[in-house]
Amino acid sequence: MIEQLIRTPFTDLVGVRHPVVQTGMGWVSGPRLVSATANAGGLGILASATMTFAELEKAIVEVKSRTDAPFGVNLRADAGDAPARCDLLIEYGVKVASFALAPKPELIARLKEHDIVVMPSIGAAKHAKKVAGWGADAVMVQGGEGGGHTGPVPTTLLLPTVLDAVLDAGHDIPVVAAGGFFDGRGLAAALSYGAAGIGMGTRFLLTSDSAVPDAVKRLYLERGLTDTVVTTKVDGMPHRMLRTDLVQELEETSAVRRMGPTLRRTLEFKRDSGMTWPQLLKDGREMRKQQGRTLGQMALAANTPTMLKAGLVEGDTTAGVLASGQVVGVIDDLPTCEELIDRVVVRAAEELHRTSSLLAAQ
């Protein structure tokens, strides 16, 4: 385990040794992966959207039993029980609350009262300015190369616009860059842009500490740079995943033919989540309000956790989908989290030293 080589406003804010974040991936970012990342000096983030309230509490307790280092929990800001989940973070002294959508100002204020770092994920400069104005301590920006729900703008264009927007609005908060990162050169590049760290999802999924079935990991490792696709046929929103026979079938199937499987998966999600129909409807209304989803998109929304579970937990790639960033095409190994973070940080430090030598003598 290496000492701190790169110190940034993000490492100071969160109290981690290295400016590397393992993002909150549903069914992937569980206690084992999060604690391995934390013990290696990075920030591990639990993915709670696919957990019941009781499962989240159990996961937090397990992480704390495995590490004394800071870690975070990713929350759905539009979930009906979001305030209760935030209370759970406060109760157990979780260091970071990350959000897939912008949390309400009063939720940010409550978390900050208890010294919890609030870090929403955003996909546009205007969203970064909004949450910064509400008191967010940091933001994570994901470019279109990233896996899961993603936007159309690549990180190399989105990151500088977000950095400029935050500074122009008078908010000097750390920005973490995600989407397309897998090695130390990427970290060095992000820091050169002005970011304070990087977030990686697919790269952490493909570690030996990840609980994803080995057969599924091998499937990922066989893929190339062009073997991902962005589809709206799973839950109605742009979603980057591996190009598989199932995804191809979904792309070619009409909405009418998808209706039966969608209803079946909705019932399965209701059973797994323990939610009642009124709770599901309440979440749906909030989703429509927050994200502007149509009724058709909301009907598809329960597809995502159920289909991801089939692939990433049960290893059934014929019935499940596999979220993935484009970096899958350049990954060919399964290191431990410690090996991964160490080599990312060492290479980044080397690149920063090398590029500094290019400056003309003054």
mmCIF file of C-alpha atoms in Angstrom:
data_model
loop_
_atom_site.group_PDB
_atom_site.id
_atom_site.type_symbol
_atom_site.label_atom_id
_atom_site.label_comp_id
_atom_site.label_asym_id
_atom_site.label_seq_id
_atom_site.Cartn_x
_atom_site.Cartn_y
_atom_site.Cartn_z
ATOM 1 C CA MET A 1 0.000 0.000 0.000
ATOM 2 C CA ILE A 2 1.557 3.279 -1.131
ATOM 3 C CA GLU A 3 1.676 6.589 0.714
ATOM 4 C CA GLN A 4 -0.149 9.669 -0.494
ATOM 5 C CA LEU A 5 1.428 10.899 -3.733
ATOM 6 C CA ILE A 6 -1.263 13.311 -4.902
ATOM 7 C CA ARG A 7 -3.152 15.648 -2.584
ATOM 8 C CA THR A 8 -6.204 17.508 -3.870
ATOM 9 C CA PRO A 9 -9.125 19.475 -2.409
ATOM 10 C CA PHE A 10 -11.147 16.275 -2.702
ATOM 11 C CA THR A 11 -8.751 14.136 -0.652
ATOM 12 C CA ASP A 12 -8.696 16.879 1.989
ATOM 13 C CA LEU A 13 -12.495 17.197 2.018
ATOM 14 C CA VAL A 14 -13.249 13.489 2.317
ATOM 15 C CA GLY A 15 -10.174 12.350 4.229
ATOM 16 C CA VAL A 16 -8.992 9.705 1.771
ATOM 17 C CA ARG A 17 -5.410 9.083 0.731
ATOM 18 C CA HIS A 18 -5.926 9.022 -3.040
ATOM 19 C CA PRO A 19 -8.214 11.029 -5.377
ATOM 20 C CA VAL A 20 -9.917 7.903 -6.728
ATOM 21 C CA VAL A 21 -13.624 7.075 -6.310
ATOM 22 C CA GLN A 22 -15.289 3.700 -6.830
ATOM 23 C CA THR A 23 -18.733 4.700 -8.039
ATOM 24 C CA GLY A 24 -22.022 3.335 -6.708
ATOM 25 C CA MET A 25 -23.101 0.614 -9.145
ATOM 26 C CA GLY A 26 -26.343 -1.242 -8.446
ATOM 27 C CA TRP A 27 -25.782 -4.904 -7.467
ATOM 28 C CA VAL A 28 -21.996 -4.375 -7.796
ATOM 29 C CA SER A 29 -20.944 -1.824 -5.166
ATOM 30 C CA GLY A 30 -21.533 -3.899 -2.056
ATOM 31 C CA PRO A 31 -19.652 -4.098 1.256
ATOM 32 C CA ARG A 32 -16.781 -6.232 -0.081
ATOM 33 C CA LEU A 33 -15.886 -3.910 -2.954
ATOM 34 C CA VAL A 34 -16.490 -0.715 -0.970
ATOM 35 C CA SER A 35 -14.333 -1.786 1.978
ATOM 36 C CA ALA A 36 -11.549 -3.036 -0.310
ATOM 37 C CA THR A 37 -11.510 0.363 -2.041
ATOM 38 C CA ALA A 38 -11.533 2.215 1.284
ATOM 39 C CA ASN A 39 -8.707 0.107 2.703
ATOM 40 C CA ALA A 40 -6.685 0.839 -0.444
ATOM 41 C CA GLY A 41 -7.010 4.593 0.143
ATOM 42 C CA GLY A 42 -9.795 5.430 -2.297
ATOM 43 C CA LEU A 43 -13.416 6.378 -1.672
ATOM 44 C CA GLY A 44 -15.728 3.380 -1.969
ATOM 45 C CA ILE A 45 -19.425 4.111 -2.433
ATOM 46 C CA LEU A 46 -22.232 1.687 -1.556
ATOM 47 C CA ALA A 47 -25.047 1.516 -4.098
ATOM 48 C CA SER A 48 -28.267 1.643 -2.076
ATOM 49 C CA ALA A 49 -30.865 2.029 -4.839
ATOM 50 C CA THR A 50 -31.082 -1.749 -5.217
ATOM 51 C CA MET A 51 -31.226 -2.332 -1.436
ATOM 52 C CA THR A 52 -34.146 -2.287 0.958
ATOM 53 C CA PHE A 53 -33.793 -0.039 3.988
ATOM 54 C CA ALA A 54 -32.854 -3.019 6.156
ATOM 55 C CA GLU A 55 -30.324 -4.254 3.588
ATOM 56 C CA LEU A 56 -28.702 -0.822 3.467
ATOM 57 C CA GLU A 57 -28.321 -0.723 7.247
ATOM 58 C CA LYS A 58 -26.797 -4.216 7.219
ATOM 59 C CA ALA A 59 -24.404 -3.206 4.417
ATOM 60 C CA ILE A 60 -23.255 -0.079 6.272
ATOM 61 C CA VAL A 61 -22.594 -2.116 9.410
ATOM 62 C CA GLU A 62 -20.613 -4.674 7.398
ATOM 63 C CA VAL A 63 -18.455 -2.007 5.719
ATOM 64 C CA LYS A 64 -17.702 -0.435 9.087
ATOM 65 C CA SER A 65 -16.674 -3.855 10.409
ATOM 66 C CA ARG A 66 -14.230 -4.236 7.501
ATOM 67 C CA THR A 67 -12.620 -0.782 7.495
ATOM 68 C CA ASP A 68 -12.033 2.322 9.598
ATOM 69 C CA ALA A 69 -11.535 4.439 6.463
ATOM 70 C CA PRO A 70 -14.131 6.889 5.085
ATOM 71 C CA PHE A 71 -16.721 5.587 2.627
ATOM 72 C CA GLY A 72 -19.929 6.792 1.034
ATOM 73 C CA VAL A 73 -23.464 5.725 0.185
ATOM 74 C CA ASN A 74 -25.201 6.524 -3.088
ATOM 75 C CA LEU A 75 -28.873 7.445 -2.689
ATOM 76 C CA ARG A 76 -31.817 8.100 -4.968
ATOM 77 C CA ALA A 77 -32.858 11.655 -4.203
ATOM 78 C CA ASP A 78 -36.352 10.977 -5.560
ATOM 79 C CA ALA A 79 -36.961 7.871 -3.412
ATOM 80 C CA GLY A 80 -39.865 8.127 -0.992
ATOM 81 C CA ASP A 81 -37.671 7.037 1.919
ATOM 82 C CA ALA A 82 -34.672 9.241 1.028
ATOM 83 C CA PRO A 83 -34.943 11.272 4.282
ATOM 84 C CA ALA A 84 -35.017 8.076 6.364
ATOM 85 C CA ARG A 85 -31.968 6.738 4.523
ATOM 86 C CA CYS A 86 -30.158 9.996 5.178
ATOM 87 C CA ASP A 87 -30.955 9.584 8.876
ATOM 88 C CA LEU A 88 -29.313 6.158 8.644
ATOM 89 C CA LEU A 89 -26.125 7.750 7.285
ATOM 90 C CA ILE A 90 -26.188 10.251 10.125
ATOM 91 C CA GLU A 91 -26.729 7.526 12.728
ATOM 92 C CA TYR A 92 -23.765 5.470 11.532
ATOM 93 C CA GLY A 93 -21.420 8.362 10.745
ATOM 94 C CA VAL A 94 -21.058 7.681 7.022
ATOM 95 C CA LYS A 95 -18.661 10.239 5.549
ATOM 96 C CA VAL A 96 -20.151 10.869 2.086
ATOM 97 C CA ALA A 97 -23.687 10.972 0.677
ATOM 98 C CA SER A 98 -23.672 10.790 -3.090
ATOM 99 C CA PHE A 99 -26.834 11.241 -5.129
ATOM 100 C CA ALA A 100 -27.841 10.126 -8.614
ATOM 101 C CA LEU A 101 -30.113 13.181 -8.838
ATOM 102 C CA ALA A 102 -30.044 16.543 -7.136
ATOM 103 C CA PRO A 103 -31.197 16.245 -3.520
ATOM 104 C CA LYS A 104 -33.515 18.905 -2.148
ATOM 105 C CA PRO A 105 -31.821 21.875 -0.399
ATOM 106 C CA GLU A 106 -33.263 20.907 2.988
ATOM 107 C CA LEU A 107 -31.808 17.391 2.647
ATOM 108 C CA ILE A 108 -28.384 18.833 1.806
ATOM 109 C CA ALA A 109 -28.579 21.142 4.812
ATOM 110 C CA ARG A 110 -29.542 18.307 7.176
ATOM 111 C CA LEU A 111 -26.626 16.135 6.051
ATOM 112 C CA LYS A 112 -24.155 19.015 6.283
ATOM 113 C CA GLU A 113 -25.312 19.746 9.838
ATOM 114 C CA HIS A 114 -23.859 16.352 10.707
ATOM 115 C CA ASP A 115 -20.593 16.865 8.771
ATOM 116 C CA ILE A 116 -21.570 14.505 5.958
ATOM 117 C CA VAL A 117 -20.056 15.453 2.607
ATOM 118 C CA VAL A 118 -22.786 15.856 -0.029
ATOM 119 C CA MET A 119 -21.726 14.945 -3.581
ATOM 120 C CA PRO A 120 -24.465 14.800 -6.254
ATOM 121 C CA SER A 121 -23.726 13.342 -9.694
ATOM 122 C CA ILE A 122 -24.591 15.730 -12.512
ATOM 123 C CA GLY A 123 -24.641 15.617 -16.283
ATOM 124 C CA ALA A 124 -24.751 19.292 -17.226
ATOM 125 C CA ALA A 125 -23.112 22.561 -16.193
ATOM 126 C CA LYS A 126 -26.435 24.111 -15.153
ATOM 127 C CA HIS A 127 -27.083 21.259 -12.739
ATOM 128 C CA ALA A 128 -23.646 21.726 -11.180
ATOM 129 C CA LYS A 129 -24.347 25.404 -10.562
ATOM 130 C CA LYS A 130 -27.732 24.591 -9.052
ATOM 131 C CA VAL A 131 -26.535 22.028 -6.513
ATOM 132 C CA ALA A 132 -23.472 24.100 -5.661
ATOM 133 C CA GLY A 133 -25.785 27.001 -4.924
ATOM 134 C CA TRP A 134 -27.810 24.737 -2.657
ATOM 135 C CA GLY A 135 -24.721 23.883 -0.626
ATOM 136 C CA ALA A 136 -23.312 20.694 -2.177
ATOM 137 C CA ASP A 137 -19.723 20.104 -1.039
ATOM 138 C CA ALA A 138 -18.549 18.491 -4.288
ATOM 139 C CA VAL A 139 -19.983 17.201 -7.558
ATOM 140 C CA MET A 140 -19.256 14.207 -9.748
ATOM 141 C CA VAL A 141 -19.667 14.742 -13.476
ATOM 142 C CA GLN A 142 -20.045 11.742 -15.789
ATOM 143 C CA GLY A 143 -19.453 12.033 -19.507
ATOM 144 C CA GLY A 144 -21.102 9.949 -22.190
ATOM 145 C CA GLU A 145 -18.375 7.284 -22.146
ATOM 146 C CA GLY A 146 -19.593 6.114 -18.742
ATOM 147 C CA GLY A 147 -21.718 3.030 -18.115
ATOM 148 C CA GLY A 148 -25.276 2.900 -16.849
ATOM 149 C CA HIS A 149 -27.480 5.974 -17.222
ATOM 150 C CA THR A 150 -25.486 8.467 -19.212
ATOM 151 C CA GLY A 151 -25.701 11.527 -21.433
ATOM 152 C CA PRO A 152 -24.517 12.354 -24.962
ATOM 153 C CA VAL A 153 -21.592 14.685 -24.138
ATOM 154 C CA PRO A 154 -18.091 13.162 -23.728
ATOM 155 C CA THR A 155 -16.114 13.816 -20.565
ATOM 156 C CA THR A 156 -13.487 15.882 -22.394
ATOM 157 C CA LEU A 157 -16.155 18.460 -23.261
ATOM 158 C CA LEU A 158 -18.461 18.147 -20.258
ATOM 159 C CA LEU A 159 -15.764 18.387 -17.583
ATOM 160 C CA PRO A 160 -14.310 21.793 -18.560
ATOM 161 C CA THR A 161 -17.762 23.317 -18.996
ATOM 162 C CA VAL A 162 -18.759 22.149 -15.508
ATOM 163 C CA LEU A 163 -15.498 23.404 -13.988
ATOM 164 C CA ASP A 164 -15.976 26.814 -15.621
ATOM 165 C CA ALA A 165 -19.632 27.027 -14.610
ATOM 166 C CA VAL A 166 -18.932 26.230 -10.958
ATOM 167 C CA LEU A 167 -16.100 28.757 -10.710
ATOM 168 C CA ASP A 168 -17.988 31.450 -12.641
ATOM 169 C CA ALA A 169 -20.850 31.079 -10.157
ATOM 170 C CA GLY A 170 -18.434 31.645 -7.286
ATOM 171 C CA HIS A 171 -18.482 28.092 -5.932
ATOM 172 C CA ASP A 172 -14.991 26.719 -5.361
ATOM 173 C CA ILE A 173 -15.906 23.075 -4.726
ATOM 174 C CA PRO A 174 -14.111 19.890 -5.845
ATOM 175 C CA VAL A 175 -15.260 18.349 -9.115
ATOM 176 C CA VAL A 176 -14.734 14.609 -9.603
ATOM 177 C CA ALA A 177 -14.596 13.445 -13.225
ATOM 178 C CA ALA A 178 -16.126 10.134 -14.321
ATOM 179 C CA GLY A 179 -16.737 8.423 -17.633
ATOM 180 C CA GLY A 180 -13.861 6.883 -19.604
ATOM 181 C CA PHE A 181 -11.273 6.551 -16.807
ATOM 182 C CA PHE A 182 -9.277 3.397 -16.191
ATOM 183 C CA ASP A 183 -5.616 4.263 -15.519
ATOM 184 C CA GLY A 184 -3.167 6.844 -14.202
ATOM 185 C CA ARG A 185 -2.985 8.781 -17.444
ATOM 186 C CA GLY A 186 -6.689 9.518 -17.084
ATOM 187 C CA LEU A 187 -6.234 10.744 -13.522
ATOM 188 C CA ALA A 188 -3.360 13.002 -14.612
ATOM 189 C CA ALA A 189 -5.470 14.365 -17.464
ATOM 190 C CA ALA A 190 -8.462 15.029 -15.206
ATOM 191 C CA LEU A 191 -6.268 16.861 -12.693
ATOM 192 C CA SER A 192 -4.802 18.917 -15.547
ATOM 193 C CA TYR A 193 -8.302 19.977 -16.542
ATOM 194 C CA GLY A 194 -8.854 21.174 -13.004
ATOM 195 C CA ALA A 195 -10.749 18.219 -11.527
ATOM 196 C CA ALA A 196 -9.919 17.067 -8.000
ATOM 197 C CA GLY A 197 -10.208 13.337 -8.649
ATOM 198 C CA ILE A 198 -11.710 10.645 -10.847
ATOM 199 C CA GLY A 199 -14.556 8.183 -10.476
ATOM 200 C CA MET A 200 -14.417 4.708 -12.027
ATOM 201 C CA GLY A 201 -17.172 2.122 -12.277
ATOM 202 C CA THR A 202 -16.430 -0.527 -14.904
ATOM 203 C CA ARG A 203 -12.761 -0.604 -13.899
ATOM 204 C CA PHE A 204 -13.721 -1.450 -10.292
ATOM 205 C CA LEU A 205 -16.347 -3.944 -11.443
ATOM 206 C CA LEU A 206 -13.478 -5.768 -13.142
ATOM 207 C CA THR A 207 -11.379 -6.368 -10.019
ATOM 208 C CA SER A 208 -10.918 -9.522 -7.999
ATOM 209 C CA ASP A 209 -12.669 -7.776 -5.086
ATOM 210 C CA SER A 210 -15.867 -7.361 -7.089
ATOM 211 C CA ALA A 211 -18.593 -9.902 -6.289
ATOM 212 C CA VAL A 212 -19.749 -10.122 -9.915
ATOM 213 C CA PRO A 213 -19.645 -13.781 -11.059
ATOM 214 C CA ASP A 214 -16.356 -14.787 -12.701
ATOM 215 C CA ALA A 215 -18.127 -15.981 -15.849
ATOM 216 C CA VAL A 216 -19.666 -12.529 -16.263
ATOM 217 C CA LYS A 217 -16.300 -10.844 -15.689
ATOM 218 C CA ARG A 218 -14.805 -13.014 -18.449
ATOM 219 C CA LEU A 219 -17.585 -11.864 -20.763
ATOM 220 C CA TYR A 220 -16.661 -8.244 -20.039
ATOM 221 C CA LEU A 221 -12.950 -8.908 -20.622
ATOM 222 C CA GLU A 222 -13.688 -10.339 -24.067
ATOM 223 C CA ARG A 223 -15.328 -7.124 -25.258
ATOM 224 C CA GLY A 224 -13.831 -4.400 -27.436
ATOM 225 C CA LEU A 225 -14.182 -0.633 -27.615
ATOM 226 C CA THR A 226 -17.231 -0.800 -29.881
ATOM 227 C CA ASP A 227 -19.046 -3.503 -27.909
ATOM 228 C CA THR A 228 -21.244 -1.200 -25.818
ATOM 229 C CA VAL A 229 -24.491 0.421 -26.864
ATOM 230 C CA VAL A 230 -26.682 3.195 -25.469
ATOM 231 C CA THR A 231 -30.310 2.056 -25.401
ATOM 232 C CA THR A 232 -33.566 3.477 -24.076
ATOM 233 C CA LYS A 233 -35.404 0.146 -24.371
ATOM 234 C CA VAL A 234 -34.625 -1.065 -20.837
ATOM 235 C CA ASP A 235 -36.093 1.720 -18.688
ATOM 236 C CA GLY A 236 -36.873 4.508 -21.112
ATOM 237 C CA MET A 237 -33.712 6.497 -20.349
ATOM 238 C CA PRO A 238 -30.328 6.396 -22.178
ATOM 239 C CA HIS A 239 -28.415 3.502 -20.642
ATOM 240 C CA ARG A 240 -24.947 2.323 -21.766
ATOM 241 C CA MET A 241 -24.444 -1.428 -21.535
ATOM 242 C CA LEU A 242 -22.694 -4.330 -23.199
ATOM 243 C CA ARG A 243 -24.021 -5.207 -26.633
ATOM 244 C CA THR A 244 -25.527 -8.667 -26.078
ATOM 245 C CA ASP A 245 -28.121 -10.790 -27.861
ATOM 246 C CA LEU A 246 -30.708 -9.758 -25.262
ATOM 247 C CA VAL A 247 -30.023 -6.044 -25.739
ATOM 248 C CA GLN A 248 -30.188 -6.485 -29.512
ATOM 249 C CA GLU A 249 -33.525 -8.257 -29.094
ATOM 250 C CA LEU A 250 -34.845 -5.435 -26.913
ATOM 251 C CA GLU A 251 -33.747 -2.889 -29.504
ATOM 252 C CA GLU A 252 -35.693 -4.711 -32.208
ATOM 253 C CA THR A 253 -38.831 -5.524 -30.188
ATOM 254 C CA SER A 254 -41.915 -3.310 -30.248
ATOM 255 C CA ALA A 255 -43.293 -1.643 -27.134
ATOM 256 C CA VAL A 256 -46.373 -3.896 -27.250
ATOM 257 C CA ARG A 257 -44.275 -7.072 -27.205
ATOM 258 C CA ARG A 258 -42.152 -5.713 -24.320
ATOM 259 C CA MET A 259 -45.255 -5.019 -22.199
ATOM 260 C CA GLY A 260 -45.609 -8.552 -20.803
ATOM 261 C CA PRO A 261 -41.964 -8.957 -19.702
ATOM 262 C CA THR A 262 -42.026 -5.404 -18.307
ATOM 263 C CA LEU A 263 -45.017 -6.218 -16.094
ATOM 264 C CA ARG A 264 -43.352 -9.432 -14.908
ATOM 265 C CA ARG A 265 -40.167 -7.587 -13.953
ATOM 266 C CA THR A 266 -42.164 -4.876 -12.193
ATOM 267 C CA LEU A 267 -43.808 -7.531 -10.023
ATOM 268 C CA GLU A 268 -40.393 -9.087 -9.339
ATOM 269 C CA PHE A 269 -38.928 -5.691 -8.382
ATOM 270 C CA LYS A 270 -41.891 -5.039 -6.049
ATOM 271 C CA ARG A 271 -41.248 -8.376 -4.345
ATOM 272 C CA ASP A 272 -37.469 -7.879 -4.024
ATOM 273 C CA SER A 273 -37.711 -4.274 -2.815
ATOM 274 C CA GLY A 274 -40.468 -4.960 -0.300
ATOM 275 C CA MET A 275 -42.310 -1.866 -1.527
ATOM 276 C CA THR A 276 -46.100 -1.606 -1.526
ATOM 277 C CA TRP A 277 -48.059 -0.465 -4.577
ATOM 278 C CA PRO A 278 -48.714 2.961 -2.972
ATOM 279 C CA GLN A 279 -44.951 3.334 -2.356
ATOM 280 C CA LEU A 280 -44.178 2.391 -5.959
ATOM 281 C CA LEU A 281 -46.747 4.874 -7.220
ATOM 282 C CA LYS A 282 -45.367 7.602 -4.948
ATOM 283 C CA ASP A 283 -41.834 6.960 -6.237
ATOM 284 C CA GLY A 284 -43.174 7.013 -9.784
ATOM 285 C CA ARG A 285 -44.820 10.398 -9.276
ATOM 286 C CA GLU A 286 -41.605 11.794 -7.805
ATOM 287 C CA MET A 287 -39.615 10.336 -10.704
ATOM 288 C CA ARG A 288 -41.927 12.010 -13.172
ATOM 289 C CA LYS A 289 -41.604 15.323 -11.313
ATOM 290 C CA GLN A 290 -37.807 15.196 -10.884
ATOM 291 C CA GLN A 291 -36.795 13.659 -14.207
ATOM 292 C CA GLY A 292 -39.660 14.559 -16.487
ATOM 293 C CA ARG A 293 -40.223 10.930 -17.451
ATOM 294 C CA THR A 294 -43.279 9.968 -19.469
ATOM 295 C CA LEU A 295 -45.782 7.385 -18.230
ATOM 296 C CA GLY A 296 -44.246 4.885 -20.651
ATOM 297 C CA GLN A 297 -40.757 5.492 -19.295
ATOM 298 C CA MET A 298 -41.961 5.078 -15.717
ATOM 299 C CA ALA A 299 -43.596 1.781 -16.652
ATOM 300 C CA LEU A 300 -40.188 0.588 -17.851
ATOM 301 C CA ALA A 301 -38.264 1.909 -14.841
ATOM 302 C CA ALA A 302 -38.575 -1.279 -12.771
ATOM 303 C CA ASN A 303 -36.869 -3.186 -15.595
ATOM 304 C CA THR A 304 -33.428 -1.878 -14.747
ATOM 305 C CA PRO A 305 -32.743 -3.289 -11.250
ATOM 306 C CA THR A 306 -34.367 -6.625 -12.114
ATOM 307 C CA MET A 307 -32.485 -7.109 -15.386
ATOM 308 C CA LEU A 308 -29.187 -5.919 -13.908
ATOM 309 C CA LYS A 309 -29.620 -8.358 -11.021
ATOM 310 C CA ALA A 310 -30.113 -11.253 -13.438
ATOM 311 C CA GLY A 311 -26.834 -10.465 -15.171
ATOM 312 C CA LEU A 312 -24.582 -9.074 -12.439
ATOM 313 C CA VAL A 313 -25.705 -11.186 -9.475
ATOM 314 C CA GLU A 314 -27.200 -14.351 -10.909
ATOM 315 C CA GLY A 315 -24.846 -14.494 -13.891
ATOM 316 C CA ASP A 316 -27.696 -15.120 -16.347
ATOM 317 C CA THR A 317 -26.697 -13.041 -19.341
ATOM 318 C CA THR A 318 -29.576 -14.432 -21.400
ATOM 319 C CA ALA A 319 -32.120 -12.761 -19.087
ATOM 320 C CA GLY A 320 -30.085 -9.849 -17.750
ATOM 321 C CA VAL A 321 -28.340 -6.748 -19.013
ATOM 322 C CA LEU A 322 -24.786 -5.690 -18.188
ATOM 323 C CA ALA A 323 -24.118 -1.989 -17.642
ATOM 324 C CA SER A 324 -20.692 -0.983 -18.904
ATOM 325 C CA GLY A 325 -18.595 2.011 -19.817
ATOM 326 C CA GLN A 326 -16.682 2.140 -23.079
ATOM 327 C CA VAL A 327 -13.435 1.500 -21.158
ATOM 328 C CA VAL A 328 -14.388 -2.190 -21.114
ATOM 329 C CA GLY A 329 -12.575 -2.436 -24.440
ATOM 330 C CA VAL A 330 -9.185 -1.555 -22.927
ATOM 331 C CA ILE A 331 -9.368 -3.629 -19.726
ATOM 332 C CA ASP A 332 -7.729 -7.055 -19.750
ATOM 333 C CA ASP A 333 -7.100 -7.994 -16.101
ATOM 334 C CA LEU A 334 -8.677 -8.404 -12.661
ATOM 335 C CA PRO A 335 -6.401 -6.721 -10.088
ATOM 336 C CA THR A 336 -7.270 -6.222 -6.441
ATOM 337 C CA CYS A 337 -8.555 -2.768 -5.528
ATOM 338 C CA GLU A 338 -5.235 -2.055 -3.819
ATOM 339 C CA GLU A 339 -3.236 -3.047 -6.906
ATOM 340 C CA LEU A 340 -5.513 -0.983 -9.137
ATOM 341 C CA ILE A 341 -5.451 2.189 -7.041
ATOM 342 C CA ASP A 342 -1.709 1.971 -6.409
ATOM 343 C CA ARG A 343 -0.846 1.719 -10.085
ATOM 344 C CA VAL A 344 -3.330 4.438 -11.082
ATOM 345 C CA VAL A 345 -1.861 6.890 -8.570
ATOM 346 C CA VAL A 346 1.786 5.995 -9.271
ATOM 347 C CA ARG A 347 1.282 6.368 -13.038
ATOM 348 C CA ALA A 348 -0.579 9.649 -12.565
ATOM 349 C CA ALA A 349 2.240 11.052 -10.436
ATOM 350 C CA GLU A 350 4.767 9.992 -13.085
ATOM 351 C CA GLU A 351 2.753 11.657 -15.837
ATOM 352 C CA LEU A 352 2.369 14.874 -13.861
ATOM 353 C CA HIS A 353 6.148 14.980 -13.272
ATOM 354 C CA ARG A 354 6.800 14.260 -16.948
ATOM 355 C CA THR A 355 4.480 16.959 -18.239
ATOM 356 C CA SER A 356 5.825 19.524 -15.769
ATOM 357 C CA SER A 357 9.250 19.017 -17.349
ATOM 358 C CA LEU A 358 7.822 20.299 -20.648
ATOM 359 C CA LEU A 359 7.445 23.813 -19.254
ATOM 360 C CA ALA A 360 9.970 26.266 -20.632
ATOM 361 C CA ALA A 361 12.458 27.586 -18.087
ATOM 362 C CA GLN A 362 11.509 31.038 -16.797
#
